């Protein structure tokens, strides 16, 4: 008996998520002894703030208890931070969970989800897992093409993911484009603005999607503690929306979807957000100077508003990603994202990591 054949048919075809390669795995695979740096998963290169670490340590004795099912305190604090009611805030096990819950709550088999491509790699995975139809709309100039997305809407469309800024290109769509897009769009389509990199954005014309919440019951914004707050490992993200939309997510979540360490860490992170300003400024400076260097080396690098850069070489066939791995530098190859295998995405690391990355890339392209 082949157990795999017992699986629900749509799930047998799922393409598994391929994460950025862990440091220890590369060390074993390639027998590397020296320091390995990982710039592959858009993680923050810095440890969580001391205030967060202390809050986590204080929580450890309480781990024999289930977490607060309602995420009471972090929900209230996010609501206060954004000037919304607590009913408008939903907290999830990473924003990734909220994407899943949205599809689970709203999209019937036969209905479709539209999203840009290449974009966040979880979108196709979630659609496959939920047996819903997905429609991938190509980027234009490495940027989400909202006009094309709107033109692709059919009576079957139930949900649209707008990744802004877009992963893996780092580019963004501005406020005017978002207004044109939402204006006249059917209001029974759930529009998800996935803003995982929001805190890194400096562009003055980045859309004020928060404003849309007043007018549109069908709009939801996703944010996360994984990136700028250095908390990818604890898994916590949240959404802002109309209270009615958030109430639907509560109906489909696990009772204890957010663990207690994550709740306590996020509270400390939010409280001390101001202290991250310097790190955000360093990210911006480093990102722009690396982008300039890469362009001077002949790569195409779309302008980024995030903590990563997409790097596209003039020609394919040089195994850049694997040859950088040989030298202990892990970046994310873009083949799974539908780009050429020598294209890669590199996260902005510490100043020293960024220097090492550039040096290594110079070696493998020499
Ligand atoms: C665009 C985008 N959305 C969502 C996520 C998921 O973030 P989280 O760690 O909150 O699940 C990521 C993570 O890389 C992302 O790039």
Coordinates of C-alpha atoms and ligand atoms in Angstrom, one line a residue:
X1 CA 0.0 0.0 0.0
X2 CA 1.4 3.3 -1.1
X3 CA 0.5 5.8 1.7
X4 CA 1.2 8.8 -0.6
X5 CA -1.7 7.6 -2.8
X6 CA -4.1 7.8 0.1
X7 CA -3.4 11.5 0.4
X8 CA -6.0 13.9 -0.9
X9 CA -5.3 14.2 -4.6
X10 CA -4.7 18.0 -4.7
X11 CA -2.1 17.6 -1.9
X12 CA -0.1 14.9 -3.7
X13 CA 0.9 17.6 -6.2
X14 CA 2.2 20.2 -3.7
X15 CA 5.6 21.6 -4.5
X16 CA 7.3 21.7 -1.1
X17 CA 8.7 25.0 0.2
X18 CA 12.5 25.1 -0.1
X19 CA 13.9 27.3 2.6
X20 CA 17.2 29.2 2.4
X21 CA 19.9 26.7 3.2
X22 CA 20.8 26.5 6.9
X23 CA 24.4 27.3 7.9
X24 CA 25.1 23.9 9.4
X25 CA 23.6 22.0 6.4
X26 CA 26.0 23.8 4.1
X27 CA 28.9 23.2 6.5
X28 CA 28.2 19.4 6.3
X29 CA 27.4 19.3 2.6
X30 CA 30.5 21.2 1.5
X31 CA 32.8 20.4 4.4
X32 CA 33.4 24.1 5.1
X33 CA 35.4 24.9 8.2
X34 CA 35.6 28.7 8.3
X35 CA 32.8 31.1 9.1
X36 CA 29.7 30.8 7.0
X37 CA 27.3 33.7 6.5
X38 CA 23.6 33.3 5.5
X39 CA 22.1 36.1 3.5
X40 CA 19.3 34.0 2.1
X41 CA 16.1 34.5 4.0
X42 CA 15.6 38.2 4.4
X43 CA 16.3 37.8 8.1
X44 CA 17.6 40.6 10.3
X45 CA 21.4 40.2 10.8
X46 CA 21.2 41.5 14.4
X47 CA 20.0 39.6 17.5
X48 CA 16.7 40.7 19.1
X49 CA 17.1 43.8 21.4
X50 CA 18.1 43.1 25.0
X51 CA 14.7 44.2 26.2
X52 CA 13.2 41.4 24.2
X53 CA 15.6 38.8 25.4
X54 CA 14.9 39.8 29.0
X55 CA 11.2 39.5 28.5
X56 CA 11.6 36.0 27.0
X57 CA 13.7 34.9 29.9
X58 CA 11.1 36.1 32.4
X59 CA 8.4 34.1 30.5
X60 CA 10.2 30.8 30.7
X61 CA 8.9 29.7 34.2
X62 CA 5.4 30.1 32.8
X63 CA 5.8 27.7 29.9
X64 CA 3.9 24.9 31.7
X65 CA 0.7 26.9 30.8
X66 CA -1.0 27.3 27.5
X67 CA -0.6 30.7 25.9
X68 CA -3.3 33.4 26.1
X69 CA -5.7 32.3 23.4
X70 CA -6.9 35.8 22.7
X71 CA -3.4 37.4 22.5
X72 CA -5.0 40.0 24.8
X73 CA -2.1 42.3 25.6
X74 CA -0.3 42.4 22.3
X75 CA -3.6 42.8 20.5
X76 CA -4.5 45.8 22.7
X77 CA -1.0 47.3 22.3
X78 CA -1.1 47.0 18.5
X79 CA -4.6 48.5 18.5
X80 CA -3.4 51.4 20.6
X81 CA -0.2 51.8 18.5
X82 CA -2.3 52.1 15.3
X83 CA -5.3 53.9 16.7
X84 CA -7.6 51.1 15.9
X85 CA -10.1 49.0 17.9
X86 CA -8.7 45.7 19.3
X87 CA -11.3 43.9 17.1
X88 CA -9.5 45.2 14.0
X89 CA -6.2 43.5 15.0
X90 CA -5.6 39.8 14.4
X91 CA -2.4 38.1 15.6
X92 CA -1.0 35.0 13.9
X93 CA 1.8 32.5 14.0
X94 CA 3.7 34.6 11.6
X95 CA 1.9 36.6 8.8
X96 CA 2.3 33.4 6.8
X97 CA -0.4 31.8 9.0
X98 CA -2.7 34.7 8.4
X99 CA -2.3 34.2 4.6
X100 CA -3.3 30.6 5.1
X101 CA -6.3 31.5 7.3
X102 CA -7.5 34.0 4.8
X103 CA -7.6 31.4 2.0
X104 CA -9.1 28.9 4.4
X105 CA -11.8 31.3 5.5
X106 CA -12.8 32.8 2.2
X107 CA -11.8 31.0 -0.9
X108 CA -14.0 28.1 -2.1
X109 CA -12.7 25.4 -4.5
X110 CA -13.3 26.8 -8.0
X111 CA -12.8 30.4 -6.9
X112 CA -9.5 32.0 -7.7
X113 CA -6.7 33.9 -6.0
X114 CA -4.7 36.4 -8.0
X115 CA -1.2 37.4 -7.1
X116 CA 2.0 38.8 -8.8
X117 CA 4.8 36.5 -10.0
X118 CA 7.6 36.3 -9.0
X119 CA 6.5 37.1 -5.5
X120 CA 6.4 35.6 -2.1
X121 CA 6.9 31.9 -2.6
X122 CA 4.2 30.9 0.0
X123 CA 1.4 32.2 -2.2
X124 CA 1.4 29.3 -4.7
X125 CA 2.0 26.8 -1.9
X126 CA -1.0 28.0 0.1
X127 CA -3.2 27.9 -3.0
X128 CA -2.1 24.4 -3.8
X129 CA -2.6 23.2 -0.2
X130 CA -6.1 24.7 -0.2
X131 CA -7.1 23.4 -3.7
X132 CA -8.0 26.8 -5.0
X133 CA -7.2 28.1 -8.4
X134 CA -4.4 30.7 -8.6
X135 CA -3.6 33.1 -11.3
X136 CA -0.1 34.5 -11.5
X137 CA 0.3 37.9 -13.0
X138 CA 3.9 38.7 -14.3
X139 CA 5.7 41.7 -12.9
X140 CA 6.4 44.7 -15.1
X141 CA 9.9 46.1 -14.8
X142 CA 10.4 43.9 -11.7
X143 CA 7.4 45.6 -10.1
X144 CA 3.9 44.4 -9.2
X145 CA 1.6 45.3 -12.2
X146 CA -1.6 46.4 -10.5
X147 CA -3.3 47.3 -13.8
X148 CA -2.7 43.8 -15.1
X149 CA -3.9 42.3 -11.9
X150 CA -7.1 44.3 -12.1
X151 CA -7.6 43.4 -15.7
X152 CA -7.3 39.7 -14.8
X153 CA -10.2 39.8 -12.4
X154 CA -13.1 37.5 -13.3
X155 CA -16.4 36.6 -11.6
X156 CA -14.5 33.7 -10.0
X157 CA -11.9 36.0 -8.3
X158 CA -12.2 35.9 -4.5
X159 CA -8.9 37.2 -3.2
X160 CA -5.9 39.2 -4.4
X161 CA -2.5 39.3 -2.8
X162 CA -0.5 42.5 -3.3
X163 CA 3.0 42.0 -2.0
X164 CA 4.3 45.5 -1.3
X165 CA 7.2 45.9 -1.3
X166 CA 7.5 42.8 -3.4
X167 CA 9.6 39.8 -2.3
X168 CA 12.0 38.9 -4.1
X169 CA 12.4 42.1 -6.2
X170 CA 12.3 44.7 -3.3
X171 CA 10.3 47.1 -5.6
X172 CA 7.1 48.8 -4.5
X173 CA 3.9 50.2 -6.0
X174 CA 3.0 53.8 -4.9
X175 CA -0.1 55.3 -3.4
X176 CA -1.6 56.5 -6.7
X177 CA -1.4 53.1 -8.3
X178 CA -3.0 51.5 -5.3
X179 CA -5.8 54.1 -5.4
X180 CA -6.5 53.4 -9.1
X181 CA -6.4 49.7 -8.4
X182 CA -8.9 49.7 -5.5
X183 CA -11.2 52.2 -7.1
X184 CA -14.0 50.3 -8.8
X185 CA -12.6 46.9 -7.8
X186 CA -15.5 44.6 -6.7
X187 CA -15.9 44.8 -3.0
X188 CA -16.6 41.2 -2.5
X189 CA -12.9 40.5 -3.4
X190 CA -10.7 40.3 -0.3
X191 CA -7.6 42.5 -1.0
X192 CA -4.5 41.5 1.0
X193 CA -1.7 44.0 1.2
X194 CA 1.2 41.9 2.4
X195 CA 3.5 44.5 3.9
X196 CA 6.1 42.3 5.6
X197 CA 8.9 44.8 4.9
X198 CA 6.8 47.9 5.7
X199 CA 9.2 49.3 8.4
X200 CA 12.1 49.4 6.0
X201 CA 10.3 51.6 3.5
X202 CA 11.5 55.2 3.0
X203 CA 9.7 56.1 -0.3
X204 CA 7.4 59.1 0.4
X205 CA 4.8 57.9 -2.0
X206 CA 4.5 54.4 -0.5
X207 CA 0.7 53.8 -0.2
X208 CA -1.0 54.7 3.1
X209 CA -3.0 51.5 3.0
X210 CA -4.0 52.1 6.6
X211 CA -6.2 54.9 5.3
X212 CA -8.1 52.4 3.1
X213 CA -9.3 50.5 6.2
X214 CA -11.8 53.3 6.9
X215 CA -13.5 52.9 3.6
X216 CA -13.0 49.2 2.6
X217 CA -14.3 46.3 4.6
X218 CA -12.6 43.9 2.1
X219 CA -9.0 45.2 2.7
X220 CA -6.5 43.6 5.1
X221 CA -2.9 44.6 5.8
X222 CA -0.4 42.1 6.9
X223 CA 2.7 43.0 9.0
X224 CA 5.2 40.9 10.9
X225 CA 7.7 40.9 13.8
X226 CA 10.0 38.6 11.8
X227 CA 12.0 41.2 9.9
X228 CA 12.8 44.5 11.4
X229 CA 12.2 43.3 14.9
X230 CA 14.6 40.3 14.5
X231 CA 11.9 37.8 15.7
X232 CA 11.7 35.4 12.7
X233 CA 12.4 32.5 15.1
X234 CA 9.4 32.9 17.4
X235 CA 6.8 33.3 14.7
X236 CA 4.4 36.2 15.2
X237 CA 2.7 38.5 12.7
X238 CA -0.5 40.4 12.6
X239 CA -3.2 41.9 10.4
X240 CA -5.1 45.2 10.5
X241 CA -8.6 45.2 8.9
X242 CA -12.2 45.9 9.5
X243 CA -13.4 44.1 12.6
X244 CA -15.8 41.9 10.6
X245 CA -13.0 40.6 8.5
X246 CA -10.8 39.9 11.5
X247 CA -13.7 38.0 13.2
X248 CA -13.8 35.6 10.3
X249 CA -10.1 34.7 10.9
X250 CA -10.8 33.9 14.6
X251 CA -13.3 31.3 13.4
X252 CA -10.7 29.3 11.5
X253 CA -7.6 29.6 13.7
X254 CA -6.3 27.1 16.2
X255 CA -7.3 28.0 19.8
X256 CA -3.6 28.6 20.7
X257 CA -2.2 29.8 17.5
X258 CA 0.4 32.2 18.9
X259 CA 2.8 30.8 21.6
X260 CA 3.5 32.7 24.8
X261 CA 7.2 33.5 24.0
X262 CA 6.1 35.1 20.8
X263 CA 3.4 37.2 22.5
X264 CA 5.8 38.5 25.1
X265 CA 8.6 39.1 22.7
X266 CA 6.3 41.1 20.3
X267 CA 5.1 43.2 23.2
X268 CA 8.7 44.1 24.2
X269 CA 9.6 44.7 20.5
X270 CA 6.7 47.1 19.9
X271 CA 7.4 49.0 23.2
X272 CA 11.0 49.6 22.1
X273 CA 10.5 50.1 18.4
X274 CA 12.2 53.5 18.5
X275 CA 15.5 51.9 19.4
X276 CA 15.6 50.2 16.0
X277 CA 15.8 53.4 14.0
X278 CA 19.6 53.2 13.8
X279 CA 19.5 49.7 12.4
X280 CA 16.9 50.7 9.8
X281 CA 19.1 53.6 8.8
X282 CA 22.1 51.3 8.5
X283 CA 20.0 48.9 6.4
X284 CA 19.1 51.7 4.0
X285 CA 22.7 53.0 3.7
X286 CA 24.1 49.5 3.2
X287 CA 21.4 48.5 0.7
X288 CA 22.0 51.5 -1.5
X289 CA 25.8 51.2 -1.4
X290 CA 25.7 47.5 -2.2
X291 CA 23.2 48.1 -5.0
X292 CA 25.5 50.7 -6.5
X293 CA 28.5 48.3 -6.3
X294 CA 26.5 45.5 -7.9
X295 CA 25.3 47.7 -10.7
X296 CA 28.9 48.9 -11.3
X297 CA 29.8 45.2 -11.6
X298 CA 27.3 44.8 -14.4
X299 CA 24.4 43.3 -12.6
X300 CA 20.8 44.5 -12.9
X301 CA 19.5 45.4 -9.4
X302 CA 16.0 46.7 -9.1
X303 CA 15.6 49.6 -6.6
X304 CA 14.7 48.1 -3.3
X305 CA 12.7 49.4 -0.3
X306 CA 13.4 46.3 1.8
X307 CA 16.3 44.5 3.6
X308 CA 17.2 42.6 0.5
X309 CA 18.3 43.0 -3.2
X310 CA 17.5 41.0 -6.3
X311 CA 20.6 40.5 -8.4
X312 CA 20.3 39.5 -12.0
X313 CA 23.4 38.7 -14.0
X314 CA 23.9 39.6 -17.7
X315 CA 24.3 35.9 -18.6
X316 CA 23.3 32.6 -17.1
X317 CA 25.3 29.4 -16.7
X318 CA 28.0 30.4 -14.2
X319 CA 26.6 28.7 -11.1
X320 CA 27.1 31.8 -9.1
X321 CA 24.9 30.7 -6.1
X322 CA 26.7 27.3 -5.7
X323 CA 30.2 28.8 -6.1
X324 CA 29.4 31.4 -3.5
X325 CA 28.2 28.6 -1.2
X326 CA 31.6 26.9 -1.8
X327 CA 33.1 30.0 -0.2
X328 CA 30.7 30.0 2.7
X329 CA 28.3 32.7 1.5
X330 CA 24.6 31.6 1.3
X331 CA 22.3 33.6 -0.9
X332 CA 19.0 32.6 -2.3
X333 CA 18.9 31.3 -5.9
X334 CA 16.0 32.5 -7.8
X335 CA 15.1 29.4 -9.9
X336 CA 12.1 28.5 -7.6
X337 CA 10.8 32.0 -8.1
X338 CA 10.7 31.6 -11.9
X339 CA 13.8 33.7 -12.6
X340 CA 17.1 32.4 -14.0
X341 CA 19.2 30.1 -11.8
X342 CA 22.1 32.5 -11.6
X343 CA 19.8 35.3 -10.4
X344 CA 19.8 35.5 -6.7
X345 CA 18.4 37.5 -3.8
X346 CA 20.7 38.7 -1.1
X347 CA 19.7 39.9 2.3
X348 CA 21.4 43.0 3.7
X349 CA 23.6 41.8 6.5
X350 CA 26.0 43.5 8.9
X351 CA 28.6 45.8 7.3
X352 CA 31.2 43.1 7.6
X353 CA 28.9 40.4 6.1
X354 CA 28.0 42.7 3.2
X355 CA 31.8 43.3 2.5
X356 CA 32.4 39.6 2.5
X357 CA 29.5 39.0 0.1
X358 CA 30.7 41.6 -2.4
X359 CA 34.3 40.3 -2.1
X360 CA 33.1 36.7 -2.7
X361 CA 30.9 37.7 -5.6
X362 CA 33.9 39.5 -7.2
X363 CA 36.0 36.3 -6.8
X364 CA 33.4 34.0 -8.5
X365 CA 32.8 36.5 -11.3
X366 CA 36.5 37.3 -11.9
Ligands
LIG1 C1 6.2 39.1 1.5 C2 6.3 38.2 2.7 N1 5.1 38.0 3.4 C3 5.1 37.3 4.5 C4 6.2 36.7 5.0 C5 6.1 35.8 6.2 O1 6.5 36.4 7.3 P1 6.3 35.7 8.7 O2 7.6 35.4 9.2 O3 5.5 36.8 9.5 O4 5.4 34.5 8.5 C6 7.4 36.9 4.3 C7 8.7 36.2 4.8 O5 9.7 36.1 4.2 C8 7.5 37.7 3.2 O6 8.6 37.9 2.5

